[in-house]
PDB file of C-alpha atoms (C1' of nucleotides) in Angstrom:
ATOM      1  CA  MET L   1     -18.659  -0.326 -21.351  1.00 95.00           C
ATOM      2  CA  ILE L   2     -21.039  -0.338 -18.136  1.00 98.00           C
ATOM      3  CA  ARG L   3     -22.234   2.452 -16.173  1.00 98.00           C
ATOM      4  CA  PHE L   4     -22.332   1.905 -12.466  1.00 98.00           C
ATOM      5  CA  SER L   5     -23.720   3.527  -9.318  1.00 98.00           C
ATOM      6  CA  PRO L   6     -23.374   1.528  -5.555  1.00 98.00           C
ATOM      7  CA  ALA L   7     -26.203   1.991  -4.020  1.00 98.00           C
ATOM      8  CA  ASP L   8     -24.634   4.116  -1.374  1.00 98.00           C
ATOM      9  CA  GLY L   9     -23.342   6.805  -3.972  1.00 97.00           C
ATOM     10  CA  LEU L  10     -19.938   6.354  -2.517  1.00 98.00           C
ATOM     11  CA  PHE L  11     -17.241   6.417  -5.140  1.00 98.00           C
ATOM     12  CA  SER L  12     -14.656   8.357  -6.487  1.00 98.00           C
ATOM     13  CA  LEU L  13     -12.054   6.953  -9.171  1.00 98.00           C
ATOM     14  CA  ARG L  14      -9.713   9.631  -8.020  1.00 97.00           C
ATOM     15  CA  GLU L  15     -10.304   8.874  -4.347  1.00 98.00           C
ATOM     16  CA  THR L  16     -10.139   5.486  -4.642  1.00 98.00           C
ATOM     17  CA  LEU L  17      -7.226   5.175  -7.033  1.00 98.00           C
ATOM     18  CA  SER L  18      -4.672   7.885  -5.291  1.00 98.00           C
ATOM     19  CA  CYS L  19      -5.489   7.466  -1.604  1.00 98.00           C
ATOM     20  CA  GLY L  20      -2.070   5.064  -1.685  1.00 97.00           C
ATOM     21  CA  GLN L  21      -3.820   1.365  -1.086  1.00 98.00           C
ATOM     22  CA  SER L  22      -2.869   0.700  -4.761  1.00 98.00           C
ATOM     23  CA  PHE L  23      -0.142   1.315  -7.373  1.00 98.00           C
ATOM     24  CA  ARG L  24      -0.500  -0.188 -10.701  1.00 98.00           C
ATOM     25  CA  TRP L  25      -3.329   2.743 -11.980  1.00 98.00           C
ATOM     26  CA  ARG L  26      -2.674   5.944 -13.616  1.00 98.00           C
ATOM     27  CA  ARG L  27      -5.209   9.032 -14.604  1.00 97.00           C
ATOM     28  CA  VAL L  28      -4.699   9.206 -18.212  1.00 97.00           C
ATOM     29  CA  SER L  29      -7.184  11.876 -19.139  1.00 94.00           C
ATOM     30  CA  ALA L  30      -6.653  15.398 -19.327  1.00 90.00           C
ATOM     31  CA  PRO L  31      -7.293  17.923 -17.057  1.00 86.00           C
ATOM     32  CA  GLY L  32     -10.484  19.712 -18.064  1.00 88.00           C
ATOM     33  CA  ALA L  33     -11.523  16.139 -19.850  1.00 93.00           C
ATOM     34  CA  PRO L  34     -13.810  13.439 -18.259  1.00 95.00           C
ATOM     35  CA  GLU L  35     -11.676  11.618 -15.416  1.00 97.00           C
ATOM     36  CA  ALA L  36     -10.217   8.588 -16.758  1.00 98.00           C
ATOM     37  CA  TRP L  37      -7.709   5.907 -15.213  1.00 98.00           C
ATOM     38  CA  HIS L  38      -6.412   2.646 -16.187  1.00 98.00           C
ATOM     39  CA  GLY L  39      -4.727  -0.217 -14.519  1.00 98.00           C
ATOM     40  CA  VAL L  40      -3.989  -3.934 -14.499  1.00 98.00           C
ATOM     41  CA  ALA L  41      -5.258  -6.176 -11.603  1.00 98.00           C
ATOM     42  CA  PHE L  42      -6.291  -9.782 -12.066  1.00 98.00           C
ATOM     43  CA  GLY L  43      -4.400  -9.973 -15.427  1.00 98.00           C
ATOM     44  CA  HIS L  44      -7.481  -7.735 -17.102  1.00 98.00           C
ATOM     45  CA  ALA L  45      -6.814  -4.092 -18.267  1.00 98.00           C
ATOM     46  CA  LEU L  46      -9.832  -1.226 -18.244  1.00 98.00           C
ATOM     47  CA  THR L  47      -9.958   1.914 -18.459  1.00 98.00           C
ATOM     48  CA  ALA L  48     -13.143   3.462 -16.205  1.00 98.00           C
ATOM     49  CA  VAL L  49     -14.002   7.193 -16.654  1.00 98.00           C
ATOM     50  CA  GLN L  50     -15.563   9.315 -13.802  1.00 98.00           C
ATOM     51  CA  ALA L  51     -19.002  10.672 -15.448  1.00 96.00           C
ATOM     52  CA  GLU L  52     -22.140  12.571 -12.711  1.00 90.00           C
ATOM     53  CA  GLY L  53     -23.279  10.082  -9.965  1.00 86.00           C
ATOM     54  CA  ALA L  54     -21.640   7.315 -11.486  1.00 97.00           C
ATOM     55  CA  VAL L  55     -18.478   5.380 -13.244  1.00 98.00           C
ATOM     56  CA  GLU L  56     -17.640   3.745 -16.930  1.00 98.00           C
ATOM     57  CA  PHE L  57     -15.948   0.400 -17.404  1.00 98.00           C
ATOM     58  CA  ASP L  58     -14.886  -0.045 -20.568  1.00 98.00           C
ATOM     59  CA  CYS L  59     -15.464  -3.943 -20.529  1.00 98.00           C
ATOM     60  CA  THR L  60     -17.764  -6.745 -20.741  1.00 98.00           C
ATOM     61  CA  GLU L  61     -20.353  -7.037 -17.919  1.00 98.00           C
ATOM     62  CA  THR L  62     -18.955 -10.088 -16.951  1.00 98.00           C
ATOM     63  CA  GLU L  63     -15.357  -8.873 -16.104  1.00 98.00           C
ATOM     64  CA  PHE L  64     -17.321  -6.656 -14.238  1.00 98.00           C
ATOM     65  CA  ARG L  65     -19.679  -9.119 -12.507  1.00 98.00           C
ATOM     66  CA  GLU L  66     -16.465 -11.444 -11.654  1.00 98.00           C
ATOM     67  CA  ILE L  67     -13.686  -8.927 -11.646  1.00 98.00           C
ATOM     68  CA  TRP L  68     -13.941  -4.925 -11.061  1.00 99.00           C
ATOM     69  CA  PHE L  69     -17.257  -5.417  -8.962  1.00 98.00           C
ATOM     70  CA  ASP L  70     -15.362  -7.155  -6.312  1.00 98.00           C
ATOM     71  CA  TYR L  71     -12.294  -5.455  -6.632  1.00 98.00           C
ATOM     72  CA  PHE L  72     -13.804  -1.885  -6.099  1.00 98.00           C
ATOM     73  CA  ASP L  73     -15.846  -3.049  -3.505  1.00 98.00           C
ATOM     74  CA  LEU L  74     -19.250  -2.190  -4.941  1.00 98.00           C
ATOM     75  CA  GLY L  75     -21.292  -4.652  -2.959  1.00 98.00           C
ATOM     76  CA  ALA L  76     -20.222  -2.884   0.342  1.00 98.00           C
ATOM     77  CA  ASP L  77     -22.470  -0.350   2.560  1.00 98.00           C
ATOM     78  CA  TYR L  78     -19.784   2.419   2.692  1.00 98.00           C
ATOM     79  CA  ALA L  79     -22.222   4.650   4.020  1.00 98.00           C
ATOM     80  CA  ALA L  80     -22.980   2.729   6.702  1.00 98.00           C
ATOM     81  CA  ALA L  81     -19.352   2.180   7.274  1.00 98.00           C
ATOM     82  CA  ARG L  82     -19.017   5.706   7.429  1.00 98.00           C
ATOM     83  CA  ALA L  83     -21.816   6.393  10.004  1.00 98.00           C
ATOM     84  CA  ARG L  84     -20.243   3.904  12.568  1.00 98.00           C
ATOM     85  CA  ILE L  85     -16.389   5.191  12.021  1.00 98.00           C
ATOM     86  CA  ALA L  86     -18.486   8.957  12.781  1.00 98.00           C
ATOM     87  CA  ALA L  87     -20.236   7.342  15.651  1.00 97.00           C
ATOM     88  CA  ALA L  88     -16.788   6.052  17.136  1.00 97.00           C
ATOM     89  CA  VAL L  89     -14.608   8.775  17.009  1.00 97.00           C
ATOM     90  CA  PRO L  90     -16.368  12.151  16.227  1.00 96.00           C
ATOM     91  CA  GLN L  91     -13.020  13.803  16.029  1.00 95.00           C
ATOM     92  CA  LEU L  92     -13.065  12.182  12.518  1.00 97.00           C
ATOM     93  CA  ARG L  93     -15.604  14.350  10.572  1.00 96.00           C
ATOM     94  CA  ASP L  94     -13.628  16.720   9.239  1.00 96.00           C
ATOM     95  CA  VAL L  95     -11.238  13.680   7.460  1.00 97.00           C
ATOM     96  CA  LEU L  96     -15.004  11.510   6.469  1.00 98.00           C
ATOM     97  CA  ALA L  97     -15.851  14.641   4.638  1.00 98.00           C
ATOM     98  CA  PHE L  98     -12.407  14.362   2.269  1.00 97.00           C
ATOM     99  CA  ALA L  99     -13.095  12.340   0.196  1.00 98.00           C
ATOM    100  CA  PRO L 100     -16.217  10.259   0.347  1.00 98.00           C
ATOM    101  CA  GLY L 101     -15.843   7.966  -2.085  1.00 98.00           C
ATOM    102  CA  ILE L 102     -12.589   5.966  -1.503  1.00 98.00           C
ATOM    103  CA  ARG L 103     -13.489   2.388  -1.740  1.00 98.00           C
ATOM    104  CA  LEU L 104     -11.257   0.175   0.123  1.00 98.00           C
ATOM    105  CA  LEU L 105     -10.087  -2.019  -2.990  1.00 98.00           C
ATOM    106  CA  ARG L 106      -9.804  -6.304  -2.846  1.00 98.00           C
ATOM    107  CA  GLN L 107      -6.847  -6.220  -4.840  1.00 98.00           C
ATOM    108  CA  GLU L 108      -4.472 -10.216  -4.965  1.00 98.00           C
ATOM    109  CA  PRO L 109      -3.480 -10.809  -2.289  1.00 98.00           C
ATOM    110  CA  TRP L 110       0.535 -11.880  -3.845  1.00 98.00           C
ATOM    111  CA  GLU L 111       0.558  -8.462  -5.361  1.00 98.00           C
ATOM    112  CA  GLY L 112      -0.724  -6.506  -1.955  1.00 98.00           C
ATOM    113  CA  PHE L 113       1.698  -7.733  -0.047  1.00 98.00           C
ATOM    114  CA  VAL L 114       4.882  -7.550  -2.340  1.00 99.00           C
ATOM    115  CA  THR L 115       4.101  -3.992  -3.516  1.00 98.00           C
ATOM    116  CA  PHE L 116       3.668  -3.196   0.359  1.00 98.00           C
ATOM    117  CA  LEU L 117       6.969  -4.947   0.753  1.00 98.00           C
ATOM    118  CA  LEU L 118       8.505  -2.351  -1.706  1.00 98.00           C
ATOM    119  CA  SER L 119       6.759   0.477   0.424  1.00 98.00           C
ATOM    120  CA  GLN L 120       8.783   0.433   3.274  1.00 98.00           C
ATOM    121  CA  CYS L 121      11.120   3.403   3.698  1.00 98.00           C
ATOM    122  CA  ASN L 122       9.745   4.580   0.216  1.00 97.00           C
ATOM    123  CA  ASN L 123       7.801   7.049  -1.118  1.00 97.00           C
ATOM    124  CA  ILE L 124       4.941   6.099  -3.579  1.00 97.00           C
ATOM    125  CA  PRO L 125       5.793   7.734  -7.346  1.00 97.00           C
ATOM    126  CA  ARG L 126       8.916   5.463  -6.526  1.00 98.00           C
ATOM    127  CA  ILE L 127       7.163   3.177  -5.360  1.00 98.00           C
ATOM    128  CA  GLU L 128       4.600   2.950  -8.237  1.00 98.00           C
ATOM    129  CA  GLY L 129       7.505   2.989 -10.960  1.00 98.00           C
ATOM    130  CA  ILE L 130       9.017   0.071  -9.192  1.00 98.00           C
ATOM    131  CA  VAL L 131       6.108  -1.928  -9.356  1.00 98.00           C
ATOM    132  CA  GLU L 132       6.484  -0.825 -13.076  1.00 98.00           C
ATOM    133  CA  ARG L 133       8.885  -2.313 -13.501  1.00 98.00           C
ATOM    134  CA  LEU L 134       9.126  -5.133 -11.867  1.00 98.00           C
ATOM    135  CA  CYS L 135       5.565  -6.301 -14.530  1.00 98.00           C
ATOM    136  CA  ALA L 136       6.955  -5.282 -17.286  1.00 98.00           C
ATOM    137  CA  ALA L 137      10.106  -7.239 -16.470  1.00 98.00           C
ATOM    138  CA  PHE L 138       8.648 -10.404 -15.195  1.00 98.00           C
ATOM    139  CA  GLY L 139       4.783 -10.084 -15.720  1.00 98.00           C
ATOM    140  CA  GLU L 140       2.447 -11.940 -18.358  1.00 98.00           C
ATOM    141  CA  GLU L 141       2.255  -9.730 -20.948  1.00 98.00           C
ATOM    142  CA  ILE L 142      -1.258  -9.918 -21.585  1.00 98.00           C
ATOM    143  CA  SER L 143      -2.333  -7.116 -24.252  1.00 97.00           C
ATOM    144  CA  PRO L 144       0.849  -4.914 -26.159  1.00 97.00           C
ATOM    145  CA  GLY L 145       2.195  -3.497 -23.546  1.00 96.00           C
ATOM    146  CA  GLU L 146       0.398  -4.116 -20.533  1.00 98.00           C
ATOM    147  CA  TYR L 147       1.672  -6.573 -18.294  1.00 98.00           C
ATOM    148  CA  ALA L 148      -0.288  -8.825 -15.389  1.00 98.00           C
ATOM    149  CA  PHE L 149       1.095  -8.624 -12.017  1.00 98.00           C
ATOM    150  CA  PRO L 150       3.821 -11.345 -11.840  1.00 98.00           C
ATOM    151  CA  GLY L 151       3.421 -14.378 -10.414  1.00 98.00           C
ATOM    152  CA  ALA L 152       5.476 -16.046  -6.944  1.00 98.00           C
ATOM    153  CA  GLU L 153       6.893 -18.940  -9.419  1.00 98.00           C
ATOM    154  CA  ARG L 154       8.011 -16.607 -12.021  1.00 98.00           C
ATOM    155  CA  LEU L 155       9.988 -14.457  -9.486  1.00 98.00           C
ATOM    156  CA  ALA L 156      10.944 -17.483  -7.465  1.00 98.00           C
ATOM    157  CA  SER L 157      12.889 -18.556 -10.685  1.00 98.00           C
ATOM    158  CA  CYS L 158      14.683 -14.980 -10.194  1.00 98.00           C
ATOM    159  CA  GLU L 159      18.401 -14.521  -9.444  1.00 98.00           C
ATOM    160  CA  LEU L 160      19.031 -11.570  -7.015  1.00 98.00           C
ATOM    161  CA  SER L 161      20.632 -10.096  -9.532  1.00 98.00           C
ATOM    162  CA  ASP L 162      18.327 -10.390 -12.090  1.00 98.00           C
ATOM    163  CA  LEU L 163      16.160  -7.919 -10.103  1.00 98.00           C
ATOM    164  CA  ALA L 164      18.701  -5.500 -10.160  1.00 98.00           C
ATOM    165  CA  PRO L 165      16.993  -3.386 -13.045  1.00 98.00           C
ATOM    166  CA  LEU L 166      14.241  -2.861 -10.966  1.00 98.00           C
ATOM    167  CA  HIS L 167      15.782  -0.383  -8.810  1.00 98.00           C
ATOM    168  CA  ALA L 168      14.563  -1.401  -5.773  1.00 98.00           C
ATOM    169  CA  GLY L 169      17.490  -1.035  -3.350  1.00 98.00           C
ATOM    170  CA  TYR L 170      17.752  -3.585  -0.192  1.00 98.00           C
ATOM    171  CA  ARG L 171      14.258  -4.820  -0.792  1.00 98.00           C
ATOM    172  CA  ALA L 172      14.439  -7.097  -3.472  1.00 98.00           C
ATOM    173  CA  GLN L 173      15.978  -9.691  -1.728  1.00 98.00           C
ATOM    174  CA  TYR L 174      12.497  -9.540   0.622  1.00 98.00           C
ATOM    175  CA  VAL L 175      10.759 -10.155  -1.999  1.00 98.00           C
ATOM    176  CA  LEU L 176      12.445 -12.520  -3.769  1.00 98.00           C
ATOM    177  CA  ALA L 177      12.832 -14.334  -0.259  1.00 98.00           C
ATOM    178  CA  ALA L 178       8.533 -14.426  -0.391  1.00 98.00           C
ATOM    179  CA  ALA L 179       8.624 -15.406  -4.038  1.00 98.00           C
ATOM    180  CA  GLN L 180      10.518 -18.682  -3.297  1.00 98.00           C
ATOM    181  CA  ARG L 181       7.971 -19.295   0.194  1.00 98.00           C
ATOM    182  CA  ALA L 182       4.761 -18.935  -1.605  1.00 98.00           C
ATOM    183  CA  ALA L 183       5.812 -20.833  -5.116  1.00 98.00           C
ATOM    184  CA  SER L 184       7.312 -23.783  -2.761  1.00 98.00           C
ATOM    185  CA  GLY L 185       4.176 -23.404  -0.169  1.00 98.00           C
ATOM    186  CA  ALA L 186       5.234 -23.227   2.939  1.00 98.00           C
ATOM    187  CA  LEU L 187       3.550 -19.687   2.954  1.00 98.00           C
ATOM    188  CA  ASP L 188       0.104 -19.996   1.542  1.00 98.00           C
ATOM    189  CA  LEU L 189      -1.735 -15.984   1.555  1.00 98.00           C
ATOM    190  CA  GLU L 190      -5.157 -17.065   0.201  1.00 98.00           C
ATOM    191  CA  ALA L 191      -5.419 -19.262   3.879  1.00 98.00           C
ATOM    192  CA  LEU L 192      -4.902 -15.974   6.101  1.00 98.00           C
ATOM    193  CA  ARG L 193      -7.754 -15.316   4.817  1.00 97.00           C
ATOM    194  CA  ASP L 194      -9.523 -16.907   7.284  1.00 95.00           C
ATOM    195  CA  LEU L 195      -6.622 -17.689  10.713  1.00 98.00           C
ATOM    196  CA  PRO L 196      -7.038 -15.489  13.996  1.00 98.00           C
ATOM    197  CA  LEU L 197      -5.632 -12.273  12.652  1.00 98.00           C
ATOM    198  CA  GLU L 198      -2.604 -12.344  15.003  1.00 97.00           C
ATOM    199  CA  ALA L 199      -1.869 -15.799  13.556  1.00 98.00           C
ATOM    200  CA  ALA L 200      -2.334 -14.466   9.898  1.00 98.00           C
ATOM    201  CA  ARG L 201      -0.348 -11.225  10.869  1.00 98.00           C
ATOM    202  CA  ALA L 202       2.974 -13.347  12.669  1.00 98.00           C
ATOM    203  CA  ALA L 203       2.892 -15.713   9.358  1.00 98.00           C
ATOM    204  CA  LEU L 204       3.236 -12.722   7.359  1.00 98.00           C
ATOM    205  CA  MET L 205       6.265 -12.000   9.744  1.00 98.00           C
ATOM    206  CA  ALA L 206       7.834 -14.736   9.893  1.00 98.00           C
ATOM    207  CA  LEU L 207       9.789 -13.651   6.419  1.00 98.00           C
ATOM    208  CA  PRO L 208      12.947 -11.219   6.061  1.00 98.00           C
ATOM    209  CA  GLY L 209      11.665  -7.910   5.832  1.00 98.00           C
ATOM    210  CA  VAL L 210       7.918  -8.001   7.256  1.00 98.00           C
ATOM    211  CA  GLY L 211       7.103  -6.625  10.283  1.00 98.00           C
ATOM    212  CA  ARG L 212       3.884  -5.599  11.688  1.00 98.00           C
ATOM    213  CA  LYS L 213       3.311  -2.089   8.924  1.00 98.00           C
ATOM    214  CA  VAL L 214       3.855  -4.205   5.926  1.00 98.00           C
ATOM    215  CA  ALA L 215       1.953  -6.933   7.157  1.00 98.00           C
ATOM    216  CA  ASP L 216      -0.822  -4.922   8.357  1.00 98.00           C
ATOM    217  CA  CYS L 217      -0.935  -3.641   4.842  1.00 98.00           C
ATOM    218  CA  ALA L 218      -0.833  -7.034   2.951  1.00 98.00           C
ATOM    219  CA  LEU L 219      -3.812  -8.536   5.020  1.00 98.00           C
ATOM    220  CA  LEU L 220      -5.765  -5.323   4.608  1.00 98.00           C
ATOM    221  CA  TYR L 221      -5.136  -4.382   1.197  1.00 98.00           C
ATOM    222  CA  GLY L 222      -4.089  -7.719  -0.536  1.00 98.00           C
ATOM    223  CA  LEU L 223      -6.899 -10.397   1.872  1.00 98.00           C
ATOM    224  CA  HIS L 224      -9.584  -7.235   2.439  1.00 98.00           C
ATOM    225  CA  ARG L 225      -8.752  -8.254   6.880  1.00 98.00           C
ATOM    226  CA  THR L 226     -10.636  -5.072   7.269  1.00 98.00           C
ATOM    227  CA  GLU L 227      -9.459  -4.847  11.433  1.00 98.00           C
ATOM    228  CA  CYS L 228      -6.140  -4.144   9.955  1.00 98.00           C
ATOM    229  CA  PHE L 229      -4.895  -0.168  10.835  1.00 98.00           C
ATOM    230  CA  PRO L 230      -1.623  -0.309   9.641  1.00 98.00           C
ATOM    231  CA  VAL L 231       0.303   2.639  11.114  1.00 97.00           C
ATOM    232  CA  ASP L 232       3.233   4.186   9.053  1.00 96.00           C
ATOM    233  CA  VAL L 233       4.985   7.611   9.364  1.00 96.00           C
ATOM    234  CA  TRP L 234       2.064   9.221   7.886  1.00 95.00           C
ATOM    235  CA  MET L 235      -0.064   7.773  10.475  1.00 96.00           C
ATOM    236  CA  LYS L 236       1.896   8.728  13.467  1.00 95.00           C
ATOM    237  CA  ARG L 237       1.433  12.202  13.140  1.00 94.00           C
ATOM    238  CA  ALA L 238      -1.879  11.989  12.620  1.00 95.00           C
ATOM    239  CA  LEU L 239      -2.318   9.546  15.709  1.00 94.00           C
ATOM    240  CA  THR L 240      -0.371  12.592  17.135  1.00 93.00           C
ATOM    241  CA  LEU L 241      -3.583  14.841  16.196  1.00 94.00           C
ATOM    242  CA  LEU L 242      -5.578  12.845  16.832  1.00 94.00           C
ATOM    243  CA  PRO L 243      -5.311  12.181  21.016  1.00 88.00           C
ATOM    244  CA  GLY L 244      -7.719   9.484  22.198  1.00 87.00           C
ATOM    245  CA  LEU L 245      -7.761   7.266  18.971  1.00 94.00           C
ATOM    246  CA  ASP L 246      -7.726   3.608  19.030  1.00 94.00           C
ATOM    247  CA  PRO L 247      -8.273   1.262  16.219  1.00 95.00           C
ATOM    248  CA  ALA L 248      -9.033  -1.448  17.923  1.00 94.00           C
ATOM    249  CA  ARG L 249     -12.095   0.025  19.387  1.00 96.00           C
ATOM    250  CA  LEU L 250     -13.202   0.810  15.315  1.00 98.00           C
ATOM    251  CA  GLY L 251     -13.458  -3.016  14.858  1.00 98.00           C
ATOM    252  CA  ALA L 252     -14.040  -4.314  11.112  1.00 98.00           C
ATOM    253  CA  ASP L 253     -14.243  -0.411  10.208  1.00 98.00           C
ATOM    254  CA  ALA L 254     -10.636   0.264  10.926  1.00 98.00           C
ATOM    255  CA  GLY L 255      -8.807   0.007   7.943  1.00 98.00           C
ATOM    256  CA  LEU L 256     -11.609   2.281   6.268  1.00 98.00           C
ATOM    257  CA  ALA L 257     -11.184   4.356   8.266  1.00 98.00           C
ATOM    258  CA  GLN L 258      -7.248   4.492   8.313  1.00 98.00           C
ATOM    259  CA  GLN L 259      -7.728   4.940   4.586  1.00 98.00           C
ATOM    260  CA  TYR L 260      -9.509   8.566   4.784  1.00 98.00           C
ATOM    261  CA  ILE L 261      -6.702   9.686   7.385  1.00 98.00           C
ATOM    262  CA  PHE L 262      -3.941   8.379   5.241  1.00 98.00           C
ATOM    263  CA  HIS L 263      -4.725  10.080   2.743  1.00 98.00           C
ATOM    264  CA  ALA L 264      -6.678  13.244   4.416  1.00 97.00           C
ATOM    265  CA  ILE L 265      -2.952  13.994   6.333  1.00 97.00           C
ATOM    266  CA  ARG L 266      -1.098  13.410   3.118  1.00 96.00           C
ATOM    267  CA  ASN L 267      -3.204  16.264   1.292  1.00 96.00           C
ATOM    268  CA  GLY L 268      -2.937  18.386   4.404  1.00 94.00           C
ATOM    269  CA  ARG L 269      -6.532  18.194   5.406  1.00 93.00           C
ATOM    270  CA  LEU L 270      -5.845  16.899   8.950  1.00 88.00           C
ATOM    271  CA  ALA L 271      -5.528  20.211  11.223  1.00 74.00           C
ATOM    272  CA  GLY L 272      -1.986  20.709  12.117  1.00 62.00           C
ATOM    273  CA  ALA L 273      -0.157  18.455   9.202  1.00 53.00           C
TER     274      ALA L 273
ATOM    275  C1'  DA S   1      25.183  18.282   0.650  1.00 70.33           C
ATOM    276  C1'  DC S   2      21.165  17.257   3.284  1.00 70.33           C
ATOM    277  C1'  DC S   3      16.873  15.336   4.644  1.00 70.33           C
ATOM    278  C1'  DC S   4      12.776  12.209   4.273  1.00 70.33           C
ATOM    279  C1'  DA S   5      10.098   8.272   1.822  1.00 70.33           C
ATOM    280  C1'  DG S   6       3.211   3.943   3.590  1.00 70.33           C
ATOM    281  C1'  DG S   7      10.320   0.032   7.466  1.00 70.33           C
ATOM    282  C1'  DA S   8      13.514  -3.479   9.288  1.00 70.33           C
ATOM    283  C1'  DA S   9      16.212  -5.925  11.372  1.00 70.33           C
ATOM    284  C1'  DA S  10      20.820  -5.629  14.303  1.00 70.33           C
ATOM    285  C1'  DT S  11      23.386  -3.781  17.887  1.00 70.33           C
ATOM    286  C1'  DT S  12      24.269  -0.330  21.517  1.00 70.33           C
ATOM    287  C1'  DC S  13      23.350   1.120  25.653  1.00 70.33           C
TER     288       DC S  13
ATOM    289  C1'  DG Z   1      12.997  -2.082  26.469  1.00 70.33           C
ATOM    290  C1'  DA Z   2      14.398   2.028  24.314  1.00 70.33           C
ATOM    291  C1'  DA Z   3      17.170   4.864  20.945  1.00 70.33           C
ATOM    292  C1'  DT Z   4      20.443   4.110  17.241  1.00 70.33           C
ATOM    293  C1'  DT Z   5      22.375   2.373  12.898  1.00 70.33           C
ATOM    294  C1'  DT Z   6      22.380   0.230   8.419  1.00 70.33           C
ATOM    295  C1'  DC Z   7      19.832  -0.940   4.331  1.00 70.33           C
ATOM    296  C1'  DA Z   8      19.676   0.896  -1.709  1.00 70.33           C
ATOM    297  C1'  DT Z   9      17.860   4.856  -4.352  1.00 70.33           C
ATOM    298  C1'  DG Z  10      15.973   8.877  -6.102  1.00 70.33           C
ATOM    299  C1'  DG Z  11      13.707  13.444  -5.804  1.00 70.33           C
ATOM    300  C1'  DG Z  12      12.930  18.068  -2.890  1.00 70.33           C
TER     301       DG Z  12
END
DNA sequence: ACCCAGGAAATTC
DNA sequence: GAATTTCATGGG
């Protein structure tokens, strides 16, 4: 058991894992009991428990150091980032106060890309179901009943009909096309980390079913390109309530600001929403 | 039955 | 170019 609290003191499992950036985590504690979450990332399963002022990770020290510390972005200074956002956009004061323990997960690039490919014109509970079936059907079984996210090579070996049980609808063909390009090397997600943003975005948008929003989500959540500010139907509403907000003015804090705003408006914490 | 969901792409005006 | 339609599926 590893007990950890980031230096900035800002880390909530619930706020981080239920704010819509990931689709593979489930709350496993009974109401009233200490809040516990369980999920899989980078081929490792984890149960973590929210304690007072810290989070307890049920894993080895090696796993914590090599996987979870980075996954939960625990080395970053969120207090400083929040101060910069508040200074740049004073009208976000209430939004920032709603879920101060959100951290931007550093998810696997391929998983981030595929899950947000599946997200289009869909709702979060259903996305979670599709992703769960995708992993159970094609992911490596890392322990009984638990599956890693399937690699591009595995998915590229599928026929479209193989994906029918996922009930992903028209999005299945997009996943298949992405898998084929990633497996062949025509698409190199890791290379997008170092490309200029516009070039990285264009490389993703060259694939079928990938527009500006999905590309920005893949870049933000899978590659930690935090200058991305994905705009979906919720954010369009939010932006009408936050006139004058210019994401470009937030620089590398744009992605985090977007996450605070998205979570707030979905929970009715934005005036008029 | 109707509308919407972390959209994108083709079509139409 | 800006609106409209279609795409597949499930829940409210």
